[in-house]
XYZ file of C-alpha atoms in Angstrom:
651
model
C 0.000 0.000 0.000
C 2.875 2.325 0.734
C 4.222 2.080 -2.796
C 0.800 2.739 -4.294
C 0.326 5.893 -2.247
C 3.850 7.072 -3.083
C 3.129 6.750 -6.797
C 0.038 8.904 -6.358
C 2.171 11.684 -4.827
C 4.555 11.606 -7.768
C 1.562 11.958 -10.082
C 0.210 14.944 -8.126
C 3.550 16.687 -8.375
C 3.930 16.157 -12.107
C 0.303 17.108 -12.813
C 0.842 20.511 -11.296
C 4.025 21.311 -13.207
C 2.550 21.439 -16.711
C 2.693 24.672 -18.689
C -0.087 26.874 -17.371
C -2.295 27.857 -20.280
C -0.650 25.348 -22.623
C -1.176 21.663 -23.312
C -0.833 19.672 -20.059
C 2.159 17.411 -19.613
C 1.295 13.971 -18.241
C 4.839 12.593 -17.974
C 6.449 11.932 -14.555
C 8.365 14.848 -13.045
C 12.098 14.389 -13.523
C 13.978 14.172 -10.227
C 10.976 13.414 -8.008
C 11.723 10.455 -5.722
C 8.674 8.697 -4.350
C 8.718 8.091 -0.576
C 9.332 4.520 0.554
C 6.488 4.556 3.095
C 2.900 5.781 3.041
C 2.579 9.573 3.093
C 0.005 11.102 5.471
C -0.646 14.518 3.943
C 0.802 17.105 1.548
C 0.463 20.839 0.825
C 1.613 23.540 -1.594
C 2.494 27.095 -0.672
C -0.021 29.674 -1.906
C 2.424 30.938 -4.546
C 3.146 27.382 -5.769
C 6.864 27.757 -5.066
C 7.152 25.098 -2.330
C 5.745 21.622 -1.795
C 5.836 19.487 1.352
C 4.552 16.133 2.545
C 4.630 14.349 5.858
C 5.768 10.792 6.655
C 5.475 8.963 10.000
C 8.879 10.227 11.189
C 9.805 13.183 8.966
C 8.483 16.172 7.006
C 10.105 16.879 3.633
C 10.069 20.297 1.938
C 10.681 20.574 -1.825
C 11.115 23.289 -4.361
C 8.129 22.536 -6.590
C 9.880 23.517 -9.824
C 12.058 20.510 -10.541
C 11.029 18.656 -7.336
C 14.281 19.587 -5.557
C 14.485 18.477 -1.912
C 15.335 21.515 0.238
C 15.317 20.046 3.747
C 13.888 17.456 6.096
C 12.341 18.195 9.500
C 12.606 15.313 11.935
C 9.152 15.533 13.484
C 7.210 12.321 14.177
C 3.443 11.807 13.926
C 2.586 15.013 12.050
C -1.030 14.917 10.851
C -1.525 18.382 9.316
C 0.835 20.921 7.757
C 0.402 24.285 6.031
C 2.518 27.068 4.525
C 2.149 30.778 5.203
C 0.970 32.868 2.166
C 4.512 33.593 0.937
C 5.970 30.255 2.005
C 8.202 31.786 4.705
C 6.818 29.595 7.493
C 5.558 26.021 7.757
C 3.074 25.054 10.490
C 2.641 21.440 11.658
C 0.027 19.845 13.925
C 0.237 16.580 15.884
C -2.430 14.869 17.916
C -2.232 16.124 21.519
C -0.951 13.629 24.093
C -0.381 13.711 27.852
C 3.263 14.236 28.769
C 4.853 12.369 31.646
C 5.890 15.541 33.485
C 2.317 16.898 33.306
C 3.227 19.869 31.135
C 1.168 20.958 28.138
C 1.940 19.278 24.842
C 2.972 21.961 22.345
C 1.550 20.131 19.330
C 1.288 23.188 17.008
C 4.732 24.206 15.764
C 5.949 26.884 13.354
C 9.210 26.389 11.395
C 11.262 28.587 9.094
C 11.292 27.034 5.617
C 14.672 28.608 4.818
C 16.547 27.307 7.872
C 14.312 24.535 9.257
C 14.471 26.155 12.718
C 11.482 25.848 15.066
C 10.383 29.422 15.811
C 7.406 29.018 18.148
C 5.019 26.326 19.456
C 1.527 26.306 20.982
C -0.928 23.894 22.550
C -3.815 23.269 20.141
C -6.365 20.571 21.049
C -8.856 20.898 18.194
C -7.958 19.893 14.661
C -10.639 22.203 13.237
C -9.142 25.629 12.581
C -5.811 24.458 13.994
C -3.472 26.760 12.017
C -2.640 30.435 12.495
C -4.151 32.858 9.981
C -1.693 35.211 8.261
C -2.184 38.488 6.471
C -1.290 38.384 2.777
C 1.975 40.228 3.515
C 2.748 37.969 6.530
C 3.012 41.066 8.721
C 0.590 39.630 11.308
C -0.719 36.229 12.381
C -3.814 35.585 14.508
C -5.294 32.604 16.340
C -8.354 32.026 18.541
C -7.744 30.587 22.020
C -10.954 30.177 24.009
C -12.591 33.594 23.874
C -9.296 35.419 23.154
C -8.062 36.544 19.735
C -4.261 36.612 19.902
C -2.183 38.647 17.431
C 1.520 38.015 16.656
C 4.179 39.531 14.409
C 5.872 36.601 12.580
C 9.081 38.589 12.210
C 9.215 38.828 16.034
C 7.907 35.459 17.293
C 10.169 35.662 20.325
C 8.325 38.768 21.627
C 5.061 36.878 21.954
C 1.646 38.501 21.494
C 1.531 42.082 20.274
C -2.256 42.496 20.646
C -5.246 40.693 22.126
C -9.049 40.953 22.025
C -11.543 39.052 24.184
C -14.952 38.262 22.639
C -17.172 36.232 24.949
C -18.633 33.172 23.280
C -16.466 33.407 20.142
C -16.346 30.045 18.344
C -14.611 30.863 15.038
C -12.741 33.702 13.303
C -11.721 34.500 9.709
C -9.003 36.953 8.701
C -9.753 38.790 5.462
C -7.376 39.053 2.483
C -6.454 42.445 1.062
C -4.208 45.293 2.151
C -6.469 46.469 5.019
C -7.222 43.187 6.818
C -10.227 42.732 9.107
C -11.269 39.904 11.420
C -14.772 38.409 11.310
C -15.733 36.833 14.652
C -18.713 34.487 15.003
C -20.485 34.032 18.368
C -22.898 31.074 18.521
C -26.381 31.202 20.029
C -26.314 30.125 23.676
C -28.835 30.023 26.570
C -31.384 32.197 24.783
C -28.838 34.850 23.779
C -28.781 35.494 20.006
C -25.874 34.579 17.768
C -23.844 37.366 16.182
C -21.055 38.204 13.775
C -18.707 41.107 14.470
C -16.053 42.617 12.221
C -12.976 44.321 13.711
C -10.121 46.113 11.977
C -6.887 44.235 12.613
C -4.887 47.394 13.289
C -7.636 48.836 15.534
C -8.559 45.622 17.314
C -9.651 47.156 20.618
C -11.955 49.702 18.994
C -15.689 48.960 18.615
C -16.544 46.620 15.716
C -16.964 48.290 12.351
C -19.995 46.100 11.613
C -22.075 43.567 13.528
C -25.350 41.701 13.171
C -27.415 39.621 15.629
C -29.682 36.734 14.672
C -31.138 33.488 16.012
C -30.996 29.874 14.796
C -27.211 29.650 14.481
C -25.161 26.994 16.287
C -22.212 27.067 13.886
C -21.121 29.097 10.878
C -19.003 29.108 7.732
C -17.294 32.402 6.830
C -16.122 33.382 3.318
C -14.479 36.697 2.433
C -14.382 38.054 -1.102
C -10.994 38.434 -2.806
C -10.683 42.134 -1.961
C -11.603 41.608 1.697
C -14.381 44.206 1.544
C -17.395 41.940 2.152
C -18.040 38.667 3.936
C -20.677 35.950 3.536
C -21.771 34.031 6.621
C -23.604 30.696 6.365
C -25.289 29.777 9.662
C -26.701 26.393 10.595
C -28.522 24.795 13.514
C -28.138 21.202 14.640
C -31.911 20.609 14.720
C -34.722 22.089 12.635
C -37.505 22.869 15.125
C -40.062 23.112 12.303
C -39.327 19.470 11.304
C -38.872 20.486 7.663
C -35.267 19.319 7.364
C -33.226 16.506 8.884
C -30.066 18.612 8.676
C -31.242 21.653 10.618
C -31.955 25.188 9.453
C -29.592 27.361 7.430
C -29.313 31.089 6.807
C -27.040 33.318 4.708
C -25.944 36.864 5.625
C -23.827 39.482 3.836
C -21.838 42.142 5.711
C -19.474 44.895 4.614
C -16.198 45.369 6.496
C -16.728 49.142 6.348
C -20.073 48.820 8.153
C -22.117 50.523 5.439
C -24.153 47.446 4.432
C -25.492 44.280 6.038
C -28.523 42.128 5.319
C -29.866 38.609 5.161
C -29.800 36.985 1.718
C -33.465 36.301 0.970
C -33.998 33.004 -0.849
C -37.290 32.200 -2.585
C -37.312 28.425 -2.091
C -37.584 26.446 1.121
C -34.818 24.057 2.049
C -31.139 23.995 3.025
C -28.325 26.029 1.485
C -26.078 23.483 -0.225
C -23.173 25.690 -1.355
C -22.154 29.305 -1.979
C -19.079 30.958 -3.487
C -17.723 34.381 -4.384
C -16.772 35.292 -7.931
C -13.087 36.293 -8.324
C -14.257 39.819 -9.218
C -15.559 40.238 -5.592
C -18.747 41.865 -6.926
C -21.070 38.854 -7.119
C -21.643 35.443 -5.597
C -23.612 32.292 -6.412
C -25.847 30.270 -4.078
C -27.315 26.761 -4.481
C -30.325 26.299 -2.189
C -33.677 24.603 -1.633
C -35.055 21.096 -1.561
C -34.037 18.961 -4.522
C -34.050 19.864 -7.329
C -32.240 22.889 -5.909
C -32.154 26.416 -7.343
C -28.944 28.182 -8.375
C -28.875 31.992 -8.432
C -26.204 34.674 -8.932
C -26.478 37.782 -6.702
C -24.541 41.036 -6.824
C -22.780 42.639 -3.846
C -26.075 44.354 -2.877
C -27.958 41.024 -2.854
C -29.850 41.763 -6.053
C -30.609 38.723 -8.178
C -28.664 38.797 -11.454
C -29.545 35.413 -12.966
C -31.567 32.338 -12.019
C -30.310 29.054 -13.493
C -33.565 27.315 -12.557
C -34.086 24.076 -10.631
C -31.693 21.170 -11.163
C -30.137 18.446 -8.980
C -27.099 20.532 -7.929
C -25.300 20.967 -4.595
C -21.947 22.456 -5.713
C -20.966 25.758 -7.360
C -17.538 27.075 -8.348
C -16.247 29.971 -10.486
C -13.067 29.376 -12.432
C -10.134 31.619 -11.343
C -10.845 34.121 -14.108
C -14.582 34.290 -13.295
C -15.433 33.459 -16.914
C -16.957 29.996 -16.334
C -19.252 28.601 -13.639
C -19.489 24.912 -12.717
C -22.774 23.694 -11.203
C -22.694 20.056 -10.120
C -24.444 17.414 -8.047
C -22.035 15.288 -5.992
C -22.409 12.996 -2.983
C -25.726 11.174 -3.257
C -26.468 12.866 -6.616
C -25.526 11.606 -10.070
C -22.275 13.569 -10.537
C -23.388 15.708 -13.506
C -21.353 18.921 -13.982
C -22.991 21.735 -15.971
C -20.515 24.364 -17.196
C -21.934 27.830 -17.976
C -20.408 30.882 -19.662
C -20.737 33.818 -17.242
C -20.952 36.428 -20.003
C -23.690 34.871 -22.105
C -25.178 32.783 -19.236
C -25.535 29.869 -21.651
C -24.562 26.268 -20.996
C -21.216 25.308 -22.528
C -21.336 21.563 -21.818
C -22.390 18.851 -19.401
C -19.763 16.508 -17.944
C -20.699 13.112 -16.550
C -18.395 12.475 -13.553
C -20.085 9.946 -11.222
C -18.678 9.179 -7.755
C -16.802 12.499 -7.642
C -15.752 13.541 -4.141
C -13.392 16.413 -5.109
C -13.604 18.991 -7.905
C -11.299 21.936 -8.668
C -10.604 24.339 -11.546
C -7.087 24.561 -12.953
C -5.231 27.873 -12.391
C -5.731 28.843 -16.058
C -9.467 28.097 -15.866
C -9.442 25.716 -18.838
C -9.579 22.347 -17.073
C -11.556 20.671 -14.317
C -9.962 18.125 -12.002
C -12.365 15.563 -10.520
C -11.325 12.798 -8.149
C -12.769 9.872 -6.250
C -11.042 9.851 -2.869
C -10.746 7.405 0.005
C -12.172 6.936 2.608
C -15.253 8.665 1.107
C -15.261 5.906 -1.521
C -12.895 2.958 -1.547
C -13.537 1.872 -5.139
C -12.703 3.558 -8.453
C -10.152 5.805 -6.723
C -8.281 8.071 -9.110
C -8.390 11.413 -10.910
C -9.863 12.642 -14.192
C -9.042 15.853 -16.039
C -11.696 17.384 -18.280
C -11.439 20.239 -20.721
C -13.960 23.008 -20.078
C -15.641 22.227 -23.411
C -16.484 18.708 -22.198
C -14.051 15.995 -23.349
C -11.967 13.884 -20.992
C -8.266 14.576 -21.646
C -6.599 12.389 -19.002
C -7.302 9.918 -16.221
C -5.243 7.862 -13.811
C -6.440 5.292 -11.296
C -5.018 4.476 -7.857
C -5.596 1.715 -5.341
C -6.183 4.284 -2.588
C -6.176 8.042 -3.229
C -6.538 10.371 -0.234
C -5.683 13.840 -1.564
C -5.174 15.660 -4.844
C -4.968 19.249 -6.134
C -3.497 21.544 -8.780
C -0.290 23.383 -8.071
C -1.205 27.019 -7.223
C 0.089 29.556 -9.731
C 0.304 33.353 -9.368
C -2.071 35.291 -11.603
C 0.741 37.023 -13.472
C 2.070 33.602 -14.602
C -1.276 32.403 -15.961
C -2.048 32.741 -19.666
C -5.069 34.858 -20.478
C -8.275 32.895 -20.852
C -9.129 34.439 -24.212
C -12.348 35.726 -25.655
C -13.840 32.382 -26.722
C -13.900 28.876 -25.375
C -10.507 27.367 -26.325
C -10.255 24.266 -28.474
C -9.773 20.970 -26.671
C -6.186 19.658 -26.505
C -5.301 16.161 -27.642
C -6.263 13.469 -25.104
C -3.537 11.628 -23.217
C -2.357 8.130 -24.098
C -4.437 6.672 -21.233
C -7.631 8.141 -22.714
C -6.743 6.947 -26.243
C -6.125 3.411 -24.967
C -9.401 3.431 -23.048
C -11.346 4.520 -26.139
C -9.627 1.861 -28.259
C -10.614 -0.864 -25.799
C -14.242 0.158 -25.726
C -16.590 -2.446 -27.180
C -19.863 -1.515 -28.870
C -22.691 -1.976 -26.417
C -26.362 -2.115 -27.289
C -28.065 1.094 -26.158
C -29.949 0.783 -22.910
C -33.310 2.434 -22.377
C -32.824 5.799 -20.741
C -34.722 6.964 -17.700
C -35.992 5.384 -14.535
C -37.596 1.942 -14.362
C -41.266 1.840 -15.319
C -43.560 -1.170 -14.899
C -44.710 -2.885 -18.113
C -48.223 -1.509 -17.841
C -46.969 2.101 -17.775
C -44.421 1.864 -20.618
C -45.064 3.883 -23.733
C -47.237 6.342 -21.844
C -46.525 9.879 -20.653
C -45.197 10.166 -17.092
C -47.888 11.456 -14.722
C -47.091 14.896 -13.307
C -47.177 13.539 -9.747
C -44.069 11.429 -10.473
C -42.071 14.192 -12.209
C -39.329 16.273 -10.579
C -39.871 19.993 -10.345
C -37.290 20.691 -13.068
C -39.132 18.236 -15.366
C -42.470 20.005 -15.071
C -43.815 18.371 -11.910
C -45.336 20.076 -8.912
C -43.061 21.840 -6.412
C -42.115 19.925 -3.303
C -44.292 20.711 -0.300
C -42.779 19.967 3.138
C -45.027 17.762 5.279
C -43.820 19.210 8.604
C -43.084 15.712 9.845
C -46.602 14.333 9.182
C -47.281 11.275 7.089
C -48.100 11.778 3.424
C -51.738 10.786 2.629
C -52.122 7.762 0.373
C -52.947 8.520 -3.244
C -56.617 7.934 -4.009
C -57.679 8.552 -0.395
C -57.622 12.324 -0.216
C -59.224 13.767 2.869
C -60.750 16.659 0.946
C -61.274 15.878 -2.761
C -61.207 18.658 -5.284
C -64.552 20.185 -6.318
C -66.281 17.887 -8.755
C -63.880 15.009 -8.065
C -65.266 11.657 -6.858
C -64.961 10.970 -3.159
C -62.408 8.299 -2.165
C -61.684 7.647 -5.820
C -65.243 6.317 -6.440
C -67.349 7.864 -9.187
C -70.490 7.110 -7.211
C -69.299 8.975 -4.144
C -70.689 6.214 -1.909
C -67.439 5.487 -0.054
C -66.786 2.185 -1.859
C -63.620 1.913 -3.907
C -64.131 1.033 -7.563
C -62.171 -2.032 -8.718
C -60.140 -1.269 -11.878
C -61.289 -3.419 -14.822
C -64.688 -4.241 -13.314
C -68.000 -2.877 -14.542
C -69.328 0.104 -12.574
C -71.435 -1.076 -9.625
C -75.167 -0.417 -9.720
C -76.336 2.765 -8.083
C -77.334 2.217 -4.499
C -79.730 4.366 -2.446
C -78.329 7.574 -1.122
C -76.696 7.171 2.283
C -78.336 8.435 5.447
C -81.558 7.643 7.358
C -83.907 8.536 4.463
C -82.029 6.243 2.076
C -82.108 3.375 4.575
C -85.929 3.755 5.020
C -86.497 3.627 1.248
C -84.338 0.525 0.925
C -86.206 -1.152 3.785
C -89.605 -0.415 2.190
C -88.494 -1.945 -1.095
C -87.257 -5.086 0.619
C -90.514 -5.481 2.606
C -92.577 -5.036 -0.543
C -90.585 -7.726 -2.326
C -90.905 -10.092 0.629
C -94.700 -9.599 0.715
C -94.978 -10.584 -2.927
C -92.901 -13.663 -2.252
C -95.333 -14.696 0.505
C -98.276 -14.462 -1.890
C -96.582 -16.758 -4.373
C -95.391 -19.554 -2.071
C -95.410 -22.046 -4.892
C -92.863 -19.923 -6.760
C -90.537 -19.283 -3.800
C -87.336 -20.196 -5.536
C -88.152 -18.123 -8.592
C -89.169 -15.154 -6.458
C -85.973 -15.385 -4.425
C -83.925 -15.511 -7.559
C -85.715 -12.459 -8.972
C -85.087 -10.457 -5.798
C -81.423 -11.447 -5.750
C -81.747 -12.308 -2.013
C -82.069 -16.097 -1.531
C -83.723 -17.466 1.603
C -81.910 -20.296 3.336
C -83.701 -23.203 5.113
C -81.424 -23.893 8.055
C -82.046 -25.301 11.528
C -82.939 -22.617 14.054
C -82.933 -23.500 17.758
C -82.914 -27.197 16.828
C -85.920 -26.926 14.469
C -85.458 -27.961 10.896
C -88.243 -25.763 9.584
C -86.719 -22.474 10.760
C -86.006 -19.910 8.052
C -83.381 -17.194 7.952
C -83.900 -14.561 5.290
C -80.529 -12.996 4.436
C -81.827 -9.454 3.939
C -78.772 -7.523 5.201
C -76.241 -9.264 2.987
C -75.382 -7.125 -0.045
C -74.588 -9.268 -3.090
C -71.235 -8.653 -4.834
C -71.392 -6.485 -7.950
C -72.069 -8.498 -11.072
C -69.356 -8.170 -13.735
C -70.906 -7.938 -17.191
C -68.864 -9.756 -19.785
C -69.863 -8.672 -23.272
C -69.536 -11.175 -26.031
C -66.992 -10.385 -28.738
C -65.415 -12.307 -31.578
C -62.298 -12.907 -29.470
C -63.830 -13.252 -26.006
C -66.206 -16.201 -25.360
C -69.371 -15.608 -23.318
C -70.021 -17.271 -19.977
C -72.274 -19.818 -21.698
C -69.475 -20.918 -24.003
C -66.719 -20.812 -21.368
C -66.675 -24.588 -21.175
C -66.185 -24.979 -24.928
C -62.588 -26.239 -25.514
C -62.395 -24.558 -28.933
C -63.404 -21.191 -27.468
C -60.804 -21.552 -24.727
C -58.163 -22.307 -27.348
C -59.138 -19.244 -29.382
C -59.002 -17.043 -26.270
C -55.503 -18.241 -25.326
C -54.188 -17.777 -28.861
C -55.551 -14.222 -28.959
C -53.775 -13.463 -25.656
C -50.504 -14.625 -27.192
C -51.049 -12.410 -30.251
C -51.708 -9.427 -27.993
C -48.465 -10.090 -26.082
C -46.565 -10.303 -29.380
C -47.995 -6.936 -30.466
C -46.752 -5.379 -27.190
C -43.275 -6.801 -27.816
C -43.283 -5.269 -31.296
C -44.100 -1.865 -29.792
C -41.183 -2.223 -27.364
C -38.832 -3.063 -30.221
C -40.000 0.035 -32.138
C -39.179 2.204 -29.067
C -35.638 0.823 -29.021
C -36.028 -1.283 -25.887
C -33.796 -4.302 -25.572
C -35.666 -7.648 -25.771
C -34.659 -10.931 -24.172
C -33.988 -14.074 -26.200
C -37.225 -15.662 -24.987
C -39.189 -12.610 -26.106
C -37.623 -12.729 -29.571
C -38.475 -16.418 -29.829
C -42.070 -15.650 -28.863
C -42.296 -13.096 -31.687
C -41.054 -15.680 -34.220
C -44.070 -17.881 -33.437
C -46.632 -15.307 -34.615
C -47.181 -16.996 -38.017
C -47.885 -20.371 -36.414
C -50.395 -18.830 -34.016
C -52.298 -17.097 -36.807
C -52.338 -20.324 -38.843
C -53.764 -22.203 -35.865
C -56.415 -19.518 -35.344
C -57.427 -19.815 -38.994
C -57.798 -23.579 -38.632
C -60.164 -23.024 -35.683
C -62.320 -20.716 -37.778
C -61.515 -17.564 -35.771
């Protein structure tokens, strides 16, 4: 397993070193030596200059260009590692353990990438948000410890904290990019007190917040700044949805300006959770995917005005390419893995990519390619990566026994070729793709769409079974109550039969049977009329005792001579028993009547006609392109014999 994982790391390195904006290079990187044991994790610096991975006993730092080993840090059991924005510092995190002397385990360490010297260390229990957050110039670094926001100057680690702010109840922070950095602090809802988000200027940390907003229904939050650091989006979520509309709790989205001149809740016009949201690289608009499936996807501007609605589709992922020219909308996880690529300028669909079982998706730095991967342990089969051109075709793929992590090598904007005015032509596919296409065998087309029972094939799909994006009715939350059975509506529509019965008498009509005879109207008056009719018929029967059997047969209510209280002459008249509805079978050339049901020739004709009807249905299936079994084809070949036999019987 170790060798397999080491090969995957060599592939990741060489994938990222292709010419940005040119044709990708799929050959192994010269000089890269695969590790001899399983690697735990890897990372690139934000400028793509450095690359590092961690092994059980050592951390290795490389120069990404040429895969040159710079130095090794002898640190055991490192789980996470991360570079500062300019690659000056490398942070590592180990699982906290109890030391024998009782002192605190300093499991978060910061090293100089140029010298390998350990500069500072901290105790950090949680793996979530474990690393320090740096400004883009690396002038300051911040971390959250309990309710305290601690500020350091990386150039002067030895001096300790240079500033500190205490925010009671703070659970997460996010440092903005840009030249005038701000800190967004989220305080969760607790003991009836509302949740809040507060924004502080980094250089004026102890001054009042420049912007803040209070709200309820927020146990945790996800914070995303735009590229300029002028506005922030906050996605809030509760553990439990008190309205019982969602299993995953309630979500809300808020937009705040770091200057304090704008804040509001993003109003969404469809009920359901918020699946994903992302800023455009231009920092002036963002996209949100929300609502019960099929979800809606909408682009908003920086004042939360709707710019474009992509409609309802099974999507739960949205991503702008680095140039903001293309938008990828996809459905991953328990969805089919379809990726719809749209042109932002014309808002038209460029292509649809079929990438099932995708657990990771990322745009290339030049915005021309999409990397999709199936990773372990999310999925333990079909692990590997695929690279797609933005116009749709697959240009490369590589499988792996177990793949845990993958990414493009980051590249500064000034080193990226311009995207161009039109969609670029697709490059030639790699040798792996050409071999795969050559090995493909022609396969008979399979019927598209979901399974439909034989009786419903060839017919239009009822609207009740259609998704909303296919023309069906919108989903209506049931608030936790059971959905009423179809055909047993509590309040039928005006003019519709009650309980699915055309008579409205509460009895369900059997499909295929003749309509039952009209019965007296329900209620006391109807029961009296029915009783009078029965008494009148019984009186006539008494007058014609000699014709008892005939009279009983005419009334449809036979009288039974049974012993009553030991007497053989007691009579019980079954008045209350309602006879079953009589099914009228009309005679036809192909269907024998009840009188001729015992005729062997008629039975034979009926069976042969059934076979002909089945053969006609098979012919219709073949015309629709459905695949038939061998037994069905053989049945169709016997049509001539059946017709010959029918002719011999005189049918």
